[in-house]
Amino acid sequence: MNIDFKDDEILFLEGETGLVGIVKVAYKNKMLFIATPDNDEIVQFLEKDDLIAVSAFNKDKRAIRSLAYLTREEDSPIVILDKNHPSTKRLSIVLSVGDSVNLNCNITPGTHPEQNVLCSCDSLSGLLIEKTVTGVKLNKEGIKYNIEKF
């Protein structure tokens, strides 16, 4: 399933108990800094058509927009937590940035420095989202979605 959207738009994929918002990086030569639990910092170099995917378990579009904005426009770094960190139980919104994202409900939110996996609700788990020049390609049909101005 292919879905096209523009750099000034946000794509929302809706699951039964969660929502995933996706925007394009939209800038050339963008760098993303990722702080890891072992006090390292990873620099991820991004392409203009790479994806910023934000997963919210409370279906709050404002929170998704806010985190996507902070990441894309304000270069806010991503902080990765240790799997045993108590804050992982309180995360209601997490993100992943790259050329593809695997949604998975069987991981601990906020603990994956590799940016190709993202915690999601059960009904979106197993969905592979891959960038295309004009939007995204999904590995499943029939996903409920809508596109809004970002």
PDB file of C-alpha atoms in Angstrom:
ATOM      1  CA  MET A   1       0.000   0.000   0.000  1.00  0.00           C
ATOM      2  CA  ASN A   2       1.522   3.335  -1.080  1.00  0.00           C
ATOM      3  CA  ILE A   3       0.529   6.650   0.497  1.00  0.00           C
ATOM      4  CA  ASP A   4       1.781   9.955  -0.878  1.00  0.00           C
ATOM      5  CA  PHE A   5       2.128  13.103   1.218  1.00  0.00           C
ATOM      6  CA  LYS A   6       4.121  16.346   1.081  1.00  0.00           C
ATOM      7  CA  ASP A   7       6.853  17.799   3.313  1.00  0.00           C
ATOM      8  CA  ASP A   8       4.351  20.179   4.914  1.00  0.00           C
ATOM      9  CA  GLU A   9       1.925  17.361   5.762  1.00  0.00           C
ATOM     10  CA  ILE A  10       1.715  14.692   8.438  1.00  0.00           C
ATOM     11  CA  LEU A  11       0.412  11.186   7.850  1.00  0.00           C
ATOM     12  CA  PHE A  12      -1.500   9.578  10.714  1.00  0.00           C
ATOM     13  CA  LEU A  13      -1.862   5.781  10.859  1.00  0.00           C
ATOM     14  CA  GLU A  14      -4.616   4.821  13.279  1.00  0.00           C
ATOM     15  CA  GLY A  15      -4.699   1.626  15.303  1.00  0.00           C
ATOM     16  CA  GLU A  16      -7.318   0.522  17.817  1.00  0.00           C
ATOM     17  CA  THR A  17      -5.388   1.793  20.854  1.00  0.00           C
ATOM     18  CA  GLY A  18      -2.636   3.927  19.342  1.00  0.00           C
ATOM     19  CA  LEU A  19      -1.685   6.372  16.645  1.00  0.00           C
ATOM     20  CA  VAL A  20       1.491   6.800  14.573  1.00  0.00           C
ATOM     21  CA  GLY A  21       2.308  10.124  12.933  1.00  0.00           C
ATOM     22  CA  ILE A  22       4.844  10.342  10.114  1.00  0.00           C
ATOM     23  CA  VAL A  23       6.565  13.371   8.604  1.00  0.00           C
ATOM     24  CA  LYS A  24       9.437  13.622   6.168  1.00  0.00           C
ATOM     25  CA  VAL A  25      12.783  14.993   7.412  1.00  0.00           C
ATOM     26  CA  ALA A  26      12.377  17.611   4.624  1.00  0.00           C
ATOM     27  CA  TYR A  27      15.912  19.034   4.883  1.00  0.00           C
ATOM     28  CA  LYS A  28      19.155  18.130   3.119  1.00  0.00           C
ATOM     29  CA  ASN A  29      22.225  17.200   5.177  1.00  0.00           C
ATOM     30  CA  LYS A  30      20.281  16.787   8.431  1.00  0.00           C
ATOM     31  CA  MET A  31      21.967  15.166  11.425  1.00  0.00           C
ATOM     32  CA  LEU A  32      20.226  13.545  14.373  1.00  0.00           C
ATOM     33  CA  PHE A  33      21.989  13.011  17.696  1.00  0.00           C
ATOM     34  CA  ILE A  34      21.085   9.962  19.772  1.00  0.00           C
ATOM     35  CA  ALA A  35      22.137   9.748  23.435  1.00  0.00           C
ATOM     36  CA  THR A  36      22.598   6.113  24.514  1.00  0.00           C
ATOM     37  CA  PRO A  37      22.314   4.558  28.002  1.00  0.00           C
ATOM     38  CA  ASP A  38      26.092   3.982  28.113  1.00  0.00           C
ATOM     39  CA  ASN A  39      26.836   7.728  27.771  1.00  0.00           C
ATOM     40  CA  ASP A  40      27.717   7.565  24.088  1.00  0.00           C
ATOM     41  CA  GLU A  41      26.308   9.765  21.380  1.00  0.00           C
ATOM     42  CA  ILE A  42      25.452   8.407  17.953  1.00  0.00           C
ATOM     43  CA  VAL A  43      25.166  10.743  14.979  1.00  0.00           C
ATOM     44  CA  GLN A  44      22.678   9.637  12.329  1.00  0.00           C
ATOM     45  CA  PHE A  45      22.918  11.350   8.941  1.00  0.00           C
ATOM     46  CA  LEU A  46      19.540  11.767   7.282  1.00  0.00           C
ATOM     47  CA  GLU A  47      18.222  12.294   3.790  1.00  0.00           C
ATOM     48  CA  LYS A  48      15.444  14.716   2.872  1.00  0.00           C
ATOM     49  CA  ASP A  49      12.911  11.921   2.268  1.00  0.00           C
ATOM     50  CA  ASP A  50      13.733   9.950   5.459  1.00  0.00           C
ATOM     51  CA  LEU A  51      10.909   9.463   7.951  1.00  0.00           C
ATOM     52  CA  ILE A  52      10.236  10.748  11.441  1.00  0.00           C
ATOM     53  CA  ALA A  53       7.695   8.335  12.922  1.00  0.00           C
ATOM     54  CA  VAL A  54       6.077   9.128  16.266  1.00  0.00           C
ATOM     55  CA  SER A  55       3.986   6.551  18.133  1.00  0.00           C
ATOM     56  CA  ALA A  56       1.462   7.657  20.769  1.00  0.00           C
ATOM     57  CA  PHE A  57      -0.468   5.192  22.877  1.00  0.00           C
ATOM     58  CA  ASN A  58      -2.996   7.841  23.933  1.00  0.00           C
ATOM     59  CA  LYS A  59      -3.849   8.889  20.340  1.00  0.00           C
ATOM     60  CA  ASP A  60      -2.860  12.512  21.054  1.00  0.00           C
ATOM     61  CA  LYS A  61      -2.224  14.212  17.705  1.00  0.00           C
ATOM     62  CA  ARG A  62      -0.894  17.360  19.414  1.00  0.00           C
ATOM     63  CA  ALA A  63       1.782  15.358  21.224  1.00  0.00           C
ATOM     64  CA  ILE A  64       2.759  13.610  17.983  1.00  0.00           C
ATOM     65  CA  ARG A  65       3.004  16.926  16.143  1.00  0.00           C
ATOM     66  CA  SER A  66       5.040  18.427  18.990  1.00  0.00           C
ATOM     67  CA  LEU A  67       7.614  15.637  19.123  1.00  0.00           C
ATOM     68  CA  ALA A  68       7.906  15.541  15.321  1.00  0.00           C
ATOM     69  CA  TYR A  69       8.389  19.327  15.292  1.00  0.00           C
ATOM     70  CA  LEU A  70      11.053  19.243  18.012  1.00  0.00           C
ATOM     71  CA  THR A  71      12.948  16.541  16.154  1.00  0.00           C
ATOM     72  CA  ARG A  72      12.664  17.986  12.651  1.00  0.00           C
ATOM     73  CA  GLU A  73      12.755  21.744  13.238  1.00  0.00           C
ATOM     74  CA  GLU A  74      14.621  22.158  16.526  1.00  0.00           C
ATOM     75  CA  ASP A  75      17.146  19.300  16.170  1.00  0.00           C
ATOM     76  CA  SER A  76      16.162  17.911  19.562  1.00  0.00           C
ATOM     77  CA  PRO A  77      18.284  14.839  20.321  1.00  0.00           C
ATOM     78  CA  ILE A  78      16.775  11.422  20.960  1.00  0.00           C
ATOM     79  CA  VAL A  79      17.443   9.973  24.405  1.00  0.00           C
ATOM     80  CA  ILE A  80      17.563   6.183  24.669  1.00  0.00           C
ATOM     81  CA  LEU A  81      16.847   4.644  28.072  1.00  0.00           C
ATOM     82  CA  ASP A  82      18.208   1.458  29.608  1.00  0.00           C
ATOM     83  CA  LYS A  83      15.641  -1.394  29.483  1.00  0.00           C
ATOM     84  CA  ASN A  84      15.454  -1.377  33.301  1.00  0.00           C
ATOM     85  CA  HIS A  85      15.014   2.395  33.634  1.00  0.00           C
ATOM     86  CA  PRO A  86      11.795   3.158  35.563  1.00  0.00           C
ATOM     87  CA  SER A  87      10.749   5.868  33.083  1.00  0.00           C
ATOM     88  CA  THR A  88      10.150   3.302  30.329  1.00  0.00           C
ATOM     89  CA  LYS A  89       6.868   2.422  32.062  1.00  0.00           C
ATOM     90  CA  ARG A  90       5.680   6.042  31.829  1.00  0.00           C
ATOM     91  CA  LEU A  91       6.448   6.779  28.184  1.00  0.00           C
ATOM     92  CA  SER A  92       3.260   7.484  26.254  1.00  0.00           C
ATOM     93  CA  ILE A  93       5.012   8.714  23.105  1.00  0.00           C
ATOM     94  CA  VAL A  94       8.174   7.493  21.344  1.00  0.00           C
ATOM     95  CA  LEU A  95       9.822   8.081  17.981  1.00  0.00           C
ATOM     96  CA  SER A  96      12.051   6.579  15.336  1.00  0.00           C
ATOM     97  CA  VAL A  97      13.884   8.269  12.469  1.00  0.00           C
ATOM     98  CA  GLY A  98      15.241   6.719   9.280  1.00  0.00           C
ATOM     99  CA  ASP A  99      14.432   5.261   5.896  1.00  0.00           C
ATOM    100  CA  SER A 100      12.188   2.514   7.286  1.00  0.00           C
ATOM    101  CA  VAL A 101      10.404   1.733  10.537  1.00  0.00           C
ATOM    102  CA  ASN A 102       9.141  -1.590  11.878  1.00  0.00           C
ATOM    103  CA  LEU A 103       6.250  -1.189  14.313  1.00  0.00           C
ATOM    104  CA  ASN A 104       6.373  -3.695  17.157  1.00  0.00           C
ATOM    105  CA  CYS A 105       4.241  -4.046  20.291  1.00  0.00           C
ATOM    106  CA  ASN A 106       6.655  -6.493  21.970  1.00  0.00           C
ATOM    107  CA  ILE A 107       9.513  -4.107  22.775  1.00  0.00           C
ATOM    108  CA  THR A 108      10.188  -1.764  25.676  1.00  0.00           C
ATOM    109  CA  PRO A 109       9.404   1.839  24.641  1.00  0.00           C
ATOM    110  CA  GLY A 110      12.349   4.225  24.425  1.00  0.00           C
ATOM    111  CA  THR A 111      15.115   1.627  24.669  1.00  0.00           C
ATOM    112  CA  HIS A 112      16.224   1.052  21.070  1.00  0.00           C
ATOM    113  CA  PRO A 113      19.142   3.099  19.716  1.00  0.00           C
ATOM    114  CA  GLU A 114      18.695   1.451  16.306  1.00  0.00           C
ATOM    115  CA  GLN A 115      16.176   3.669  14.603  1.00  0.00           C
ATOM    116  CA  ASN A 116      14.412   1.041  12.482  1.00  0.00           C
ATOM    117  CA  VAL A 117      12.095  -0.255  15.221  1.00  0.00           C
ATOM    118  CA  LEU A 118       9.324   1.586  17.063  1.00  0.00           C
ATOM    119  CA  CYS A 119       6.998   0.489  19.845  1.00  0.00           C
ATOM    120  CA  SER A 120       3.351   0.629  18.774  1.00  0.00           C
ATOM    121  CA  CYS A 121      -0.093  -0.575  19.734  1.00  0.00           C
ATOM    122  CA  ASP A 122      -1.074  -4.207  19.037  1.00  0.00           C
ATOM    123  CA  SER A 123      -3.175  -3.470  15.967  1.00  0.00           C
ATOM    124  CA  LEU A 124      -0.282  -1.695  14.158  1.00  0.00           C
ATOM    125  CA  SER A 125       2.392  -4.172  15.260  1.00  0.00           C
ATOM    126  CA  GLY A 126       4.124  -5.897  12.344  1.00  0.00           C
ATOM    127  CA  LEU A 127       3.629  -2.942  10.031  1.00  0.00           C
ATOM    128  CA  LEU A 128       6.714  -2.043   7.984  1.00  0.00           C
ATOM    129  CA  ILE A 129       6.834   1.579   6.849  1.00  0.00           C
ATOM    130  CA  GLU A 130       9.365   2.366   4.108  1.00  0.00           C
ATOM    131  CA  LYS A 131      10.128   5.747   2.620  1.00  0.00           C
ATOM    132  CA  THR A 132       9.417   6.491  -1.017  1.00  0.00           C
ATOM    133  CA  VAL A 133      10.267   9.660  -2.919  1.00  0.00           C
ATOM    134  CA  THR A 134       6.654  10.845  -2.606  1.00  0.00           C
ATOM    135  CA  GLY A 135       5.539   9.302   0.704  1.00  0.00           C
ATOM    136  CA  VAL A 136       5.602   5.826   2.239  1.00  0.00           C
ATOM    137  CA  LYS A 137       5.045   2.206   1.333  1.00  0.00           C
ATOM    138  CA  LEU A 138       3.286  -0.054   3.865  1.00  0.00           C
ATOM    139  CA  ASN A 139       3.564  -3.846   3.869  1.00  0.00           C
ATOM    140  CA  LYS A 140      -0.148  -4.238   4.708  1.00  0.00           C
ATOM    141  CA  GLU A 141      -3.373  -3.124   3.052  1.00  0.00           C
ATOM    142  CA  GLY A 142      -6.404  -1.616   4.758  1.00  0.00           C
ATOM    143  CA  ILE A 143      -4.606   0.506   7.352  1.00  0.00           C
ATOM    144  CA  LYS A 144      -6.803   3.406   8.465  1.00  0.00           C
ATOM    145  CA  TYR A 145      -5.036   6.719   7.790  1.00  0.00           C
ATOM    146  CA  ASN A 146      -5.491  10.420   7.189  1.00  0.00           C
ATOM    147  CA  ILE A 147      -3.229  13.252   6.052  1.00  0.00           C
ATOM    148  CA  GLU A 148      -3.268  16.727   7.624  1.00  0.00           C
ATOM    149  CA  LYS A 149      -1.214  19.904   7.370  1.00  0.00           C
ATOM    150  CA  PHE A 150       1.855  19.740   9.586  1.00  0.00           C
TER     151      PHE A 150
END
